[in-house]
């Protein structure tokens, strides 16, 4: 019945959306805006109804008073029976006991039932009594673990991976639910070790907040920031599966409008660019472009002599700076003040009392239209773009030394690079670390109005062309009474375009992507420990209300400019006005692998408490020697043999998996990734020409930096000692690498294993 009702709702919504989109009635801008908003809401609803097809209903609650509540991805009402709820949305308050009720605190519930489905077929039912009197000894023991619906949970976490993250809507645990449903105000930090479900909690929190605070958040949107594009592809289907399509996903490299920074650079240079010391450097670079002449400059304008000397230009510059406006906006003040001073200079030369105020104003206007003077004004206070400012700064050693004197010379050298040629694509001119600097520069430079005016003019031209087309179509109607006024008799294309001019974007995501000053209703950051100080400055501009959820693990910080503590990250922006939640249960990593990871964690910081693993696979981690380094024939042959064996072992597990699932990752030091991938391609383990980061492939080769936040059935760690040596945070990288596996872990090394991996026994 539920699926038939879902189908009816979907058809009805689709029909209403089609009718709305066909409505081309020309009305007021407000009417058009309302029409577009209605279409957007219907489109979101249709997407939710389509997504709900898979696992529509996944639970049932039986209350003490005999009521039965079904829980699912969306809410469905019986319109034929006084809108009786047939299915509760998992985010509704009445559904919360499904996640939080326990035998110790049943919350008025007698029994919880989990329904596991495949398409529309129920394949398993797990009942969980919540009344101690009705429990068997085994059920009471399971209830004492603190895990709700343990059978369904363990089944879900043991399933083979598909290359895409799935939602956990059917198996959310109590500590996760508390975080998901917590208030949106303020900065919430969710600290949790590997496998604790940080990412899942963050995404489900986004869906929950949009459900409960839609009026506020729908207007401004929710931004989810991830560590890299691979991660975004991995999580990309989670929110749509929960019926939410208005969330903006991006990386730090994509937060500057129109840019997806692709250029690579030395990690030390990236760390320097991300440091807080770069904020005053960018500010100094802007001030450095506000020049005064070293020697007086004499010009003849309209047969009048004017002198641009240091004192006069300095006076105008001081006036402009005191306005505290951004550089490009303050330029107008500088120009106006300098022209006033020069006009008075001319008036004094003519003679005091001979010219009135109108005469001086005329002189000022004449000076303002003089090309020679305009050229000097531009050199003293140029109009700048963020790209131009940074390009000029990095390409000019003298200028760089002038504005970055507080940075040691050997570090300043890391910033130097020649200006890119015109043939270099825009995305390849900038690195991820540059993006925060561009944003900082944009904040200090502001807009002189020219870019916005050009964009608005181009948009208006498009609107006029469209409006003219509408009028042409109306005038072609053959059955119009010739005595009646035609559309073109009462309105022309320009006026029609003005009336039709409303939002030029179809969604919050498109509006936000095009507007650097867009501020979001809520911001979620995954792997938040990786962000640099400059990246945090950029992100805080997107969240002026400080409504944020930050999820991460300090022990997994791999970036050199990343966080050492949450207080270090947040104190510059919110002091101590933030709250911390801890996730303590490891659902992903089996205990056999978790024991090894705990040793690495203790080496990173003995004070950190490892999460407790809830399951065991009986498969111990193993280590095997490589006869030589990757790239040599013998080592490559062994690599291929071991990777193929892990792939085949995953395929044989039969963990209630759909055919074609199960994923193996080979994680290597960055310098070895190419050689390892080449070896596996040559052996046919990895397809030739495949996308190196295609997570749908049975075997993928990645550096640790690209594996952050991902999970695989089996993981092969190659050359762990090189991982340790490759970065000052090598232990953190190794910790990340060995905690990506849900079933099997192997280690291959051409040298002795690092002592921190002492629990792993050699296999051959």
XYZ file of C-alpha atoms in Angstrom:
764
model
C 0.000 0.000 0.000
C 2.807 2.417 0.884
C 4.474 2.003 -2.495
C 1.203 2.559 -4.325
C 0.669 5.715 -2.283
C 4.241 6.798 -3.031
C 3.630 6.271 -6.748
C 0.445 8.341 -6.601
C 2.244 11.163 -4.801
C 5.052 11.052 -7.319
C 2.719 11.233 -10.306
C 0.735 14.056 -8.754
C 3.876 16.041 -7.921
C 5.303 15.466 -11.377
C 2.087 16.701 -12.968
C 1.993 19.822 -10.784
C 5.633 20.561 -11.554
C 5.008 20.231 -15.289
C 2.010 22.590 -15.054
C 4.080 25.130 -13.124
C 6.948 25.015 -15.613
C 4.534 25.430 -18.519
C 3.122 28.577 -16.960
C 4.759 31.319 -19.048
C 2.361 34.060 -18.007
C 4.136 37.397 -17.890
C 3.552 38.952 -14.502
C 5.222 41.122 -11.934
C 8.685 40.148 -10.736
C 7.094 39.041 -7.472
C 4.685 36.744 -9.303
C 7.476 35.251 -11.369
C 9.579 34.751 -8.249
C 6.692 32.957 -6.548
C 6.206 30.741 -9.596
C 9.910 29.826 -9.690
C 9.960 29.192 -5.935
C 6.929 26.912 -6.261
C 8.642 25.016 -9.073
C 11.789 24.616 -6.974
C 9.810 23.241 -4.019
C 7.960 20.805 -6.262
C 11.226 19.684 -7.851
C 12.734 19.045 -4.409
C 9.635 17.116 -3.366
C 9.744 15.021 -6.532
C 13.426 14.232 -5.932
C 12.604 13.138 -2.383
C 9.779 10.899 -3.589
C 12.025 9.283 -6.181
C 14.828 8.740 -3.660
C 12.417 7.178 -1.163
C 11.753 4.273 -3.545
C 14.771 2.457 -2.093
C 14.079 1.516 1.510
C 10.850 3.475 1.823
C 9.892 1.983 5.199
C 12.630 0.522 7.373
C 11.195 0.400 10.878
C 8.212 0.003 13.153
C 7.522 1.043 16.722
C 4.906 -0.626 18.919
C 3.868 1.575 21.824
C 2.721 0.502 25.268
C -0.809 1.704 24.484
C -1.100 -0.440 21.361
C -0.251 2.159 18.715
C 1.872 1.141 15.723
C 4.158 3.668 14.024
C 6.015 2.981 10.797
C 9.242 4.910 10.196
C 10.670 5.688 6.763
C 12.656 8.063 4.607
C 9.741 10.438 4.087
C 6.353 11.075 5.645
C 3.181 9.887 3.938
C -0.366 10.771 4.994
C -3.604 8.962 4.203
C -5.565 11.704 2.447
C -8.670 9.487 2.378
C -8.712 9.084 6.158
C -8.387 12.556 7.705
C -4.718 12.667 6.785
C -3.820 9.862 9.178
C -0.032 9.352 9.190
C 0.826 6.104 7.426
C 4.584 6.604 7.453
C 6.599 8.926 9.694
C 9.600 10.786 8.365
C 12.670 9.592 10.292
C 13.354 13.199 11.284
C 9.966 13.763 12.921
C 9.969 14.065 16.747
C 7.589 11.103 17.042
C 10.138 8.896 15.251
C 12.990 9.657 17.616
C 12.353 6.692 19.982
C 13.201 4.421 17.055
C 16.810 5.533 17.556
C 16.965 6.293 21.258
C 14.630 3.933 23.142
C 16.365 1.253 25.197
C 15.251 -1.410 27.642
C 16.474 0.839 30.451
C 14.552 3.805 29.005
C 11.902 2.517 26.573
C 10.256 5.951 26.136
C 6.801 4.394 26.099
C 7.742 1.816 23.444
C 7.186 -1.921 23.775
C 9.005 -3.195 20.688
C 11.168 -1.952 17.825
C 11.256 -3.723 14.466
C 13.845 -3.273 11.730
C 12.818 -4.055 8.158
C 15.619 -4.815 5.723
C 14.541 -4.493 2.122
C 15.934 -4.935 -1.354
C 13.908 -2.782 -3.710
C 10.310 -3.488 -2.654
C 10.995 -6.886 -1.094
C 11.462 -7.399 2.646
C 14.481 -9.681 3.032
C 14.855 -9.668 6.822
C 13.022 -8.632 9.989
C 14.786 -7.949 13.279
C 12.607 -7.534 16.349
C 13.946 -5.909 19.493
C 11.842 -6.040 22.670
C 12.086 -2.917 24.807
C 10.303 -4.377 27.829
C 12.710 -6.210 30.142
C 9.960 -8.575 31.264
C 9.521 -9.823 27.686
C 13.236 -10.287 26.921
C 15.146 -13.535 26.767
C 18.566 -13.695 28.448
C 20.236 -13.311 25.046
C 18.133 -10.273 24.177
C 18.872 -8.701 27.556
C 22.597 -9.238 26.987
C 22.404 -7.614 23.561
C 20.479 -4.684 24.994
C 23.179 -4.080 27.597
C 25.718 -3.231 24.862
C 24.075 0.176 24.439
C 23.603 -0.399 20.708
C 20.067 -0.091 19.384
C 18.970 -2.679 16.825
C 22.317 -4.443 17.052
C 21.508 -7.142 14.496
C 20.507 -4.626 11.833
C 23.507 -2.433 12.663
C 26.078 -5.228 12.398
C 24.503 -6.453 9.188
C 24.780 -2.980 7.675
C 28.393 -2.317 8.696
C 29.499 -5.773 7.519
C 28.102 -5.413 4.008
C 30.556 -5.203 1.120
C 31.303 -1.691 -0.092
C 30.027 -0.379 -3.425
C 32.303 2.594 -4.059
C 29.664 5.036 -2.804
C 28.760 5.901 0.755
C 25.319 4.787 1.877
C 23.086 6.473 4.407
C 22.652 5.151 7.964
C 19.081 6.346 8.342
C 17.898 2.881 9.421
C 20.658 2.274 11.996
C 21.432 5.625 13.642
C 22.670 5.038 17.181
C 21.792 7.005 20.293
C 24.982 9.069 20.538
C 24.739 9.846 16.830
C 21.062 10.800 17.063
C 21.761 13.243 19.886
C 24.254 15.083 17.688
C 22.109 14.959 14.557
C 19.147 16.560 16.357
C 21.064 19.113 18.422
C 20.263 22.799 17.993
C 21.702 24.508 14.901
C 22.961 27.631 16.663
C 26.606 28.071 17.556
C 29.641 26.023 16.625
C 29.345 22.290 17.300
C 32.519 20.203 17.082
C 32.074 16.450 16.631
C 35.294 14.654 17.510
C 35.508 10.978 16.667
C 38.059 8.379 15.699
C 38.029 6.334 12.479
C 34.825 4.431 11.794
C 32.676 6.299 14.309
C 30.381 7.633 11.608
C 31.410 11.299 11.692
C 30.646 11.870 8.027
C 27.321 10.048 8.218
C 26.349 12.086 11.270
C 27.271 15.336 9.497
C 25.229 14.521 6.388
C 22.214 13.295 8.326
C 22.449 16.437 10.449
C 22.222 18.492 7.254
C 19.079 16.586 6.246
C 17.593 16.952 9.732
C 18.250 20.690 9.944
C 16.697 21.282 6.522
C 13.626 19.341 7.637
C 13.153 21.092 10.968
C 14.337 24.604 10.018
C 13.479 24.662 6.323
C 11.976 28.152 6.307
C 15.270 29.658 7.488
C 17.795 27.354 5.873
C 16.143 26.964 2.471
C 16.706 30.664 1.755
C 20.406 30.631 2.617
C 21.221 26.959 2.071
C 23.590 24.548 3.790
C 27.229 24.281 2.745
C 29.083 20.979 3.169
C 32.865 21.222 2.778
C 34.864 18.043 2.172
C 38.609 17.353 1.953
C 38.903 16.501 -1.763
C 36.840 15.820 -4.919
C 37.156 12.036 -4.480
C 35.476 12.319 -1.098
C 32.683 14.476 -2.541
C 31.995 11.869 -5.215
C 31.967 9.211 -2.489
C 29.305 10.996 -0.406
C 27.456 12.576 -3.329
C 24.390 10.309 -3.214
C 23.750 10.368 0.531
C 21.737 13.584 0.780
C 19.715 12.953 -2.407
C 18.842 9.523 -0.983
C 17.496 11.350 2.071
C 15.413 13.651 -0.120
C 17.619 16.738 0.143
C 18.956 18.295 -3.053
C 19.522 21.915 -2.032
C 22.772 21.374 -0.144
C 25.944 22.847 -1.648
C 28.931 20.453 -1.651
C 32.457 21.675 -2.295
C 36.098 21.584 -1.291
C 38.201 24.485 -0.058
C 39.629 24.675 -3.580
C 36.122 25.394 -4.921
C 34.958 28.098 -2.504
C 36.103 31.025 -4.653
C 33.467 31.670 -7.367
C 34.380 30.419 -10.815
C 37.499 28.586 -9.629
C 38.285 24.918 -9.022
C 41.993 25.183 -8.201
C 43.960 22.316 -9.775
C 47.595 23.404 -9.654
C 49.834 21.328 -7.370
C 52.593 22.712 -5.192
C 55.152 21.781 -2.577
C 53.524 20.917 0.796
C 55.821 23.374 2.557
C 54.606 26.203 0.303
C 50.990 25.207 0.893
C 51.581 25.205 4.663
C 53.088 28.697 4.509
C 50.203 30.039 2.429
C 47.762 28.561 4.912
C 49.424 30.096 7.962
C 47.890 33.033 9.795
C 50.980 35.116 8.926
C 49.679 35.423 5.371
C 46.728 37.632 6.376
C 48.951 40.656 7.167
C 51.029 39.863 4.064
C 47.984 40.171 1.802
C 46.919 43.343 3.606
C 50.416 44.781 3.145
C 50.348 43.833 -0.545
C 47.172 45.889 -0.973
C 48.631 48.905 0.859
C 51.825 48.583 -1.174
C 49.828 49.308 -4.339
C 48.653 52.657 -2.898
C 51.666 54.699 -3.985
C 52.888 58.293 -3.739
C 55.439 59.844 -6.129
C 59.044 59.962 -4.983
C 59.685 63.097 -7.019
C 57.200 65.851 -7.951
C 55.439 65.312 -11.277
C 54.513 68.442 -13.291
C 51.667 68.269 -15.787
C 50.024 70.840 -18.013
C 46.263 70.384 -18.061
C 44.068 72.799 -20.039
C 46.984 75.262 -20.078
C 47.233 75.049 -16.302
C 50.243 73.663 -14.433
C 49.545 71.052 -11.746
C 52.144 69.428 -9.536
C 51.698 65.917 -8.161
C 54.020 65.970 -5.182
C 54.408 63.540 -2.291
C 52.551 65.676 0.262
C 49.508 66.251 -1.954
C 49.129 62.612 -2.962
C 49.798 61.441 0.611
C 47.022 63.691 1.888
C 44.555 62.161 -0.579
C 45.762 58.665 0.266
C 45.312 59.248 3.997
C 41.766 60.495 3.444
C 40.931 57.401 1.401
C 42.472 55.000 3.912
C 40.633 56.587 6.807
C 37.345 55.727 5.123
C 38.130 52.062 5.917
C 36.486 51.061 2.671
C 37.974 48.253 0.560
C 40.733 49.322 -1.826
C 38.686 49.533 -5.026
C 35.848 51.390 -3.330
C 38.241 53.757 -1.526
C 39.827 54.548 -4.899
C 36.877 56.819 -5.684
C 37.534 58.768 -2.467
C 41.244 59.014 -3.302
C 40.498 60.296 -6.797
C 37.927 62.837 -5.613
C 40.190 64.157 -2.860
C 43.244 64.402 -5.094
C 41.310 66.270 -7.787
C 40.004 68.676 -5.131
C 43.520 69.372 -3.882
C 44.838 69.895 -7.407
C 41.948 72.224 -8.281
C 42.702 74.313 -5.206
C 46.358 74.278 -6.199
C 45.433 75.769 -9.585
C 43.104 78.297 -7.942
C 45.852 79.493 -5.598
C 48.212 79.906 -8.525
C 45.642 82.017 -10.371
C 45.151 84.137 -7.274
C 43.195 84.103 -4.039
C 39.737 85.597 -4.288
C 39.638 85.675 -8.089
C 37.752 82.373 -8.441
C 34.553 81.355 -6.712
C 33.496 77.861 -5.691
C 31.861 77.152 -9.057
C 35.061 78.085 -10.885
C 37.062 75.683 -8.695
C 34.533 72.939 -9.365
C 34.892 73.537 -13.109
C 38.664 73.245 -12.815
C 38.250 69.991 -10.897
C 35.984 68.587 -13.624
C 38.485 69.574 -16.315
C 41.294 67.882 -14.414
C 39.189 64.750 -13.980
C 38.743 64.381 -17.737
C 42.450 64.826 -18.571
C 43.952 61.537 -19.884
C 47.494 62.313 -18.697
C 46.333 62.911 -15.137
C 44.071 59.850 -15.184
C 47.098 57.717 -16.064
C 48.997 58.922 -13.006
C 45.950 58.487 -10.775
C 45.741 54.864 -11.899
C 49.413 54.278 -11.104
C 49.028 55.765 -7.609
C 45.876 53.834 -6.718
C 45.133 51.177 -9.355
C 41.943 49.206 -9.714
C 42.929 45.641 -8.770
C 41.469 42.172 -8.950
C 42.487 39.506 -6.409
C 44.069 37.473 -9.204
C 46.137 40.416 -10.414
C 47.253 41.330 -6.893
C 48.559 37.840 -6.075
C 50.024 37.199 -9.528
C 52.022 40.438 -9.329
C 53.073 39.682 -5.748
C 54.336 36.138 -6.369
C 56.142 37.130 -9.580
C 58.036 40.100 -8.098
C 60.731 39.183 -5.577
C 61.354 42.809 -4.600
C 57.668 43.435 -3.899
C 57.360 40.134 -2.032
C 60.347 40.960 0.170
C 58.843 44.362 0.910
C 55.423 43.153 2.091
C 56.488 39.876 3.748
C 59.482 41.029 5.770
C 58.247 39.238 8.885
C 58.518 35.889 7.098
C 62.064 34.410 6.950
C 63.748 34.762 3.559
C 64.014 31.017 2.958
C 60.254 30.708 3.454
C 59.467 33.724 1.274
C 61.261 31.945 -1.547
C 58.562 29.246 -1.436
C 56.006 31.825 -2.564
C 57.851 32.961 -5.671
C 56.565 31.840 -9.047
C 56.439 33.439 -12.503
C 53.225 34.903 -13.817
C 51.280 32.262 -15.785
C 50.998 32.679 -19.520
C 47.715 33.424 -21.226
C 47.620 29.834 -22.485
C 47.427 28.401 -18.936
C 43.808 27.491 -18.005
C 42.401 29.498 -15.115
C 41.989 26.466 -12.816
C 45.631 25.470 -13.430
C 46.975 28.873 -12.382
C 45.977 28.449 -8.751
C 46.487 25.914 -5.986
C 44.057 24.970 -3.226
C 46.123 27.059 -0.783
C 45.844 30.079 -3.121
C 42.049 30.053 -2.871
C 41.976 31.366 0.696
C 44.487 34.060 -0.285
C 42.311 35.102 -3.236
C 39.333 35.300 -0.913
C 41.321 37.374 1.581
C 42.407 39.705 -1.211
C 38.849 40.004 -2.503
C 37.700 41.005 0.973
C 40.336 43.764 1.153
C 39.981 44.963 -2.434
C 36.213 45.027 -2.727
C 34.502 45.740 -6.016
C 34.778 48.961 -7.961
C 31.446 48.157 -9.612
C 32.774 47.519 -13.101
C 32.584 43.727 -12.944
C 29.088 43.797 -11.482
C 27.940 46.395 -13.997
C 29.298 44.343 -16.890
C 27.567 41.211 -15.590
C 24.290 43.040 -15.116
C 24.504 44.584 -18.577
C 25.139 41.189 -20.165
C 22.253 39.669 -18.216
C 19.942 42.506 -19.227
C 20.857 42.015 -22.906
C 19.875 38.350 -22.586
C 16.596 39.316 -20.918
C 15.820 41.849 -23.659
C 16.504 39.294 -26.396
C 14.238 36.788 -24.666
C 11.528 39.395 -24.077
C 11.632 40.427 -27.728
C 11.161 36.805 -28.694
C 8.115 36.582 -26.422
C 6.613 39.684 -28.030
C 7.320 38.389 -31.531
C 5.486 35.160 -30.742
C 2.507 37.064 -29.332
C 2.306 39.254 -32.442
C 2.293 36.197 -34.708
C -0.992 34.934 -33.282
C -3.225 34.857 -36.374
C -6.558 34.950 -34.574
C -5.950 38.261 -32.786
C -8.655 40.846 -33.476
C -6.956 43.614 -35.545
C -8.979 46.181 -33.600
C -7.431 45.053 -30.298
C -4.181 46.341 -28.915
C -1.225 44.073 -29.533
C 1.413 43.375 -26.886
C 3.918 45.577 -28.714
C 1.471 48.482 -28.639
C 1.624 48.711 -24.846
C 5.101 47.452 -23.894
C 8.470 47.128 -25.603
C 11.172 44.509 -25.092
C 13.255 46.686 -22.746
C 10.384 47.359 -20.354
C 9.207 43.755 -20.508
C 12.729 42.574 -19.694
C 12.849 44.859 -16.667
C 9.556 43.432 -15.416
C 10.766 39.883 -15.950
C 14.139 40.417 -14.324
C 14.206 38.176 -11.271
C 16.740 35.681 -9.974
C 18.922 34.464 -12.822
C 19.757 31.223 -11.060
C 17.711 28.096 -10.662
C 18.901 27.009 -7.225
C 20.587 28.055 -4.021
C 23.687 26.180 -5.152
C 23.981 28.209 -8.351
C 23.384 31.512 -6.598
C 25.915 30.714 -3.910
C 28.543 29.501 -6.374
C 28.408 32.794 -8.243
C 28.453 35.056 -5.190
C 31.609 35.276 -3.093
C 29.749 37.179 -0.408
C 26.981 34.594 -0.097
C 26.405 33.570 3.523
C 24.891 30.206 4.414
C 22.282 29.294 6.993
C 24.516 26.477 8.241
C 28.001 25.249 7.349
C 29.242 21.682 7.823
C 32.943 20.848 7.517
C 34.128 17.256 7.250
C 37.755 16.386 8.057
C 37.801 19.829 9.650
C 41.174 19.186 11.253
C 42.806 19.574 7.822
C 41.851 23.218 7.243
C 44.542 25.876 7.483
C 44.225 29.132 9.407
C 43.610 31.068 6.173
C 40.996 28.546 5.050
C 39.172 29.067 8.353
C 39.153 32.835 7.771
C 37.542 32.229 4.385
C 35.013 29.776 5.770
C 33.983 32.001 8.667
C 33.007 34.693 6.147
C 30.482 32.200 4.750
C 29.018 31.684 8.234
C 28.722 35.070 9.979
C 26.091 33.674 12.361
C 28.561 30.928 13.356
C 25.927 28.231 12.827
C 28.359 25.408 12.066
C 28.984 21.698 12.522
C 32.628 20.661 12.377
C 33.492 16.970 12.302
C 36.954 15.518 12.447
C 39.671 13.785 14.398
C 42.781 15.603 15.596
C 44.698 12.309 15.474
C 44.114 12.129 11.717
C 45.524 15.583 10.913
C 47.801 15.039 7.933
C 48.134 18.513 6.436
C 51.146 20.472 7.661
C 48.946 23.503 8.204
C 46.182 21.508 9.875
C 44.900 21.710 13.422
C 46.774 20.668 16.536
C 43.681 21.218 18.695
C 40.131 22.471 18.258
C 40.744 25.396 20.587
C 43.663 26.483 18.402
C 41.351 26.462 15.373
C 38.328 28.193 16.877
C 39.603 30.630 19.493
C 40.426 33.392 16.948
C 36.789 33.413 15.821
C 34.543 32.351 18.721
C 36.920 32.292 21.718
C 35.603 29.446 23.898
C 32.004 29.745 22.717
C 31.846 26.332 21.070
C 30.678 22.941 22.265
C 32.236 19.510 21.837
C 30.562 16.145 21.272
C 32.475 12.868 21.221
C 31.689 9.777 19.142
C 33.066 6.800 21.032
C 32.021 3.694 19.070
C 33.915 2.386 16.046
C 31.433 0.727 13.695
C 33.715 0.341 10.664
C 36.988 -1.144 11.887
C 36.979 -4.723 13.209
C 38.762 -5.269 16.507
C 41.648 -7.126 14.850
C 42.588 -4.002 12.865
C 41.565 -1.596 15.642
C 44.180 -3.116 17.950
C 46.909 -2.179 15.459
C 45.437 1.287 14.987
C 45.361 1.844 18.749
C 49.142 1.369 18.882
C 49.616 4.048 16.231
C 47.201 6.376 18.033
C 49.135 5.966 21.291
C 52.312 6.948 19.461
C 50.603 10.080 18.090
C 49.224 11.144 21.460
C 49.015 8.846 24.454
C 46.267 10.984 25.981
C 43.820 10.299 23.132
C 41.145 7.698 23.875
C 40.574 5.236 20.999
C 36.985 4.420 20.029
C 35.771 0.948 20.956
C 35.155 -1.465 18.111
C 31.801 -3.302 18.117
C 32.654 -6.265 15.918
C 35.234 -8.845 14.970
C 35.857 -10.614 11.669
C 38.331 -13.271 12.783
C 40.717 -12.156 10.026
C 43.989 -10.831 11.495
C 46.027 -8.186 9.655
C 49.075 -9.515 7.851
C 52.393 -8.188 6.580
C 54.619 -9.492 3.810
C 58.000 -8.437 2.408
C 58.525 -6.901 -1.016
C 61.705 -8.140 -2.709
C 62.492 -4.580 -3.834
C 60.926 -1.133 -4.050
C 57.863 -0.641 -6.288
C 58.859 -0.028 -9.885
C 61.193 -3.032 -10.070
C 60.015 -6.265 -11.764
C 60.137 -8.490 -8.696
C 58.347 -5.990 -6.457
C 55.728 -5.244 -9.105
C 54.954 -8.921 -9.545
C 54.473 -9.372 -5.793
C 52.330 -6.239 -5.580
C 50.070 -7.494 -8.363
C 49.782 -10.961 -6.821
C 48.844 -9.630 -3.402
C 46.383 -7.045 -4.727
C 44.642 -9.658 -6.885
C 44.457 -12.022 -3.902
C 42.795 -9.364 -1.748
C 40.372 -8.500 -4.533
C 39.415 -12.150 -4.893
C 39.116 -12.631 -1.129
C 36.697 -9.715 -0.943
C 34.665 -11.158 -3.806
C 34.404 -14.508 -1.970
C 33.193 -13.104 1.338
C 29.508 -13.343 0.387
C 28.554 -10.862 3.112
C 24.958 -10.484 1.924
C 26.408 -8.337 -0.844
C 24.922 -7.484 -4.187
C 26.863 -8.929 -7.113
C 29.685 -6.641 -8.217
C 30.272 -5.034 -4.821
C 33.387 -5.178 -2.673
C 36.291 -2.759 -2.987
C 40.047 -2.992 -2.379
C 42.320 0.029 -1.925
C 46.080 0.032 -2.348
C 47.398 2.997 -0.346
C 50.941 4.132 -1.015
C 53.235 7.073 -0.240
C 52.589 9.924 -2.677
C 55.939 9.393 -4.396
C 55.134 5.710 -5.039
C 51.524 5.950 -6.233
C 52.432 6.205 -9.919
C 54.765 3.195 -9.847
C 52.272 1.082 -7.893
C 49.426 1.956 -10.247
C 51.563 1.197 -13.303
C 52.435 -2.227 -11.871
C 48.791 -3.118 -11.256
C 47.731 -1.850 -14.681
C 50.450 -3.914 -16.366
C 49.239 -7.009 -14.494
C 45.594 -6.374 -15.378
C 44.536 -5.866 -11.751
C 43.593 -2.258 -12.524
C 42.006 -1.441 -15.882
C 44.243 0.431 -18.323
C 43.045 3.986 -18.887
C 40.656 3.919 -15.925
C 40.113 7.011 -13.811
C 42.752 6.725 -11.059
C 40.179 7.780 -8.460
C 37.209 5.751 -9.730
C 35.801 4.379 -6.473
C 33.505 2.015 -8.391
C 36.509 -0.005 -9.557
C 37.244 -3.296 -7.711
C 40.811 -2.092 -7.020
C 41.931 1.524 -6.674
C 45.382 2.992 -5.984
C 45.460 6.175 -3.899
C 47.749 8.320 -1.791
C 46.629 8.605 1.814
C 45.579 12.222 1.289
C 42.937 11.105 -1.225
C 41.675 8.291 1.032
C 40.576 10.561 3.872
C 36.983 9.810 4.868
C 36.708 6.771 2.558
C 36.303 3.111 3.440
C 37.048 -0.149 1.632
C 36.546 -3.851 2.293
C 40.270 -4.533 2.030
C 43.284 -2.244 2.240
C 46.885 -2.874 1.217
C 49.343 -0.430 2.780
C 52.536 -0.170 0.711
C 55.870 0.977 2.197
C 54.642 2.191 5.618
C 58.094 3.467 6.625
C 58.094 5.806 3.628
C 54.692 7.091 4.729
C 56.215 7.951 8.094
C 59.210 9.661 6.481
C 57.260 11.512 3.798
C 55.651 14.087 6.094
C 56.116 15.621 9.534
C 52.684 14.136 10.234
C 53.585 10.726 8.851
C 52.185 8.892 11.892
C 48.815 10.540 11.305
C 48.895 9.446 7.657
C 49.696 5.862 8.646
C 46.833 5.939 11.157
C 44.463 7.030 8.401
C 45.743 4.353 6.016
C 45.249 1.367 8.319
C 41.781 2.458 9.465
C 40.160 2.566 6.008
C 39.457 -1.204 6.003
C 36.159 -2.775 7.043
C 37.300 -6.410 6.674
C 40.926 -7.044 5.731
C 44.281 -5.253 6.150
C 47.609 -6.167 4.581
C 50.985 -4.404 4.689
C 53.729 -4.715 2.053
C 57.193 -3.350 2.730
C 60.662 -3.628 1.174
C 62.208 -2.728 4.555
C 61.604 -3.684 8.162
C 58.175 -2.772 9.455
C 58.049 0.317 11.652
C 58.005 -0.635 15.359
C 54.553 0.935 15.714
C 53.156 -1.949 13.617
C 54.601 -4.583 15.946
C 51.246 -6.373 16.349
C 51.182 -7.384 12.680
C 52.863 -10.714 12.047
C 54.914 -11.371 8.933
C 53.232 -13.557 6.325
C 55.987 -15.207 4.368
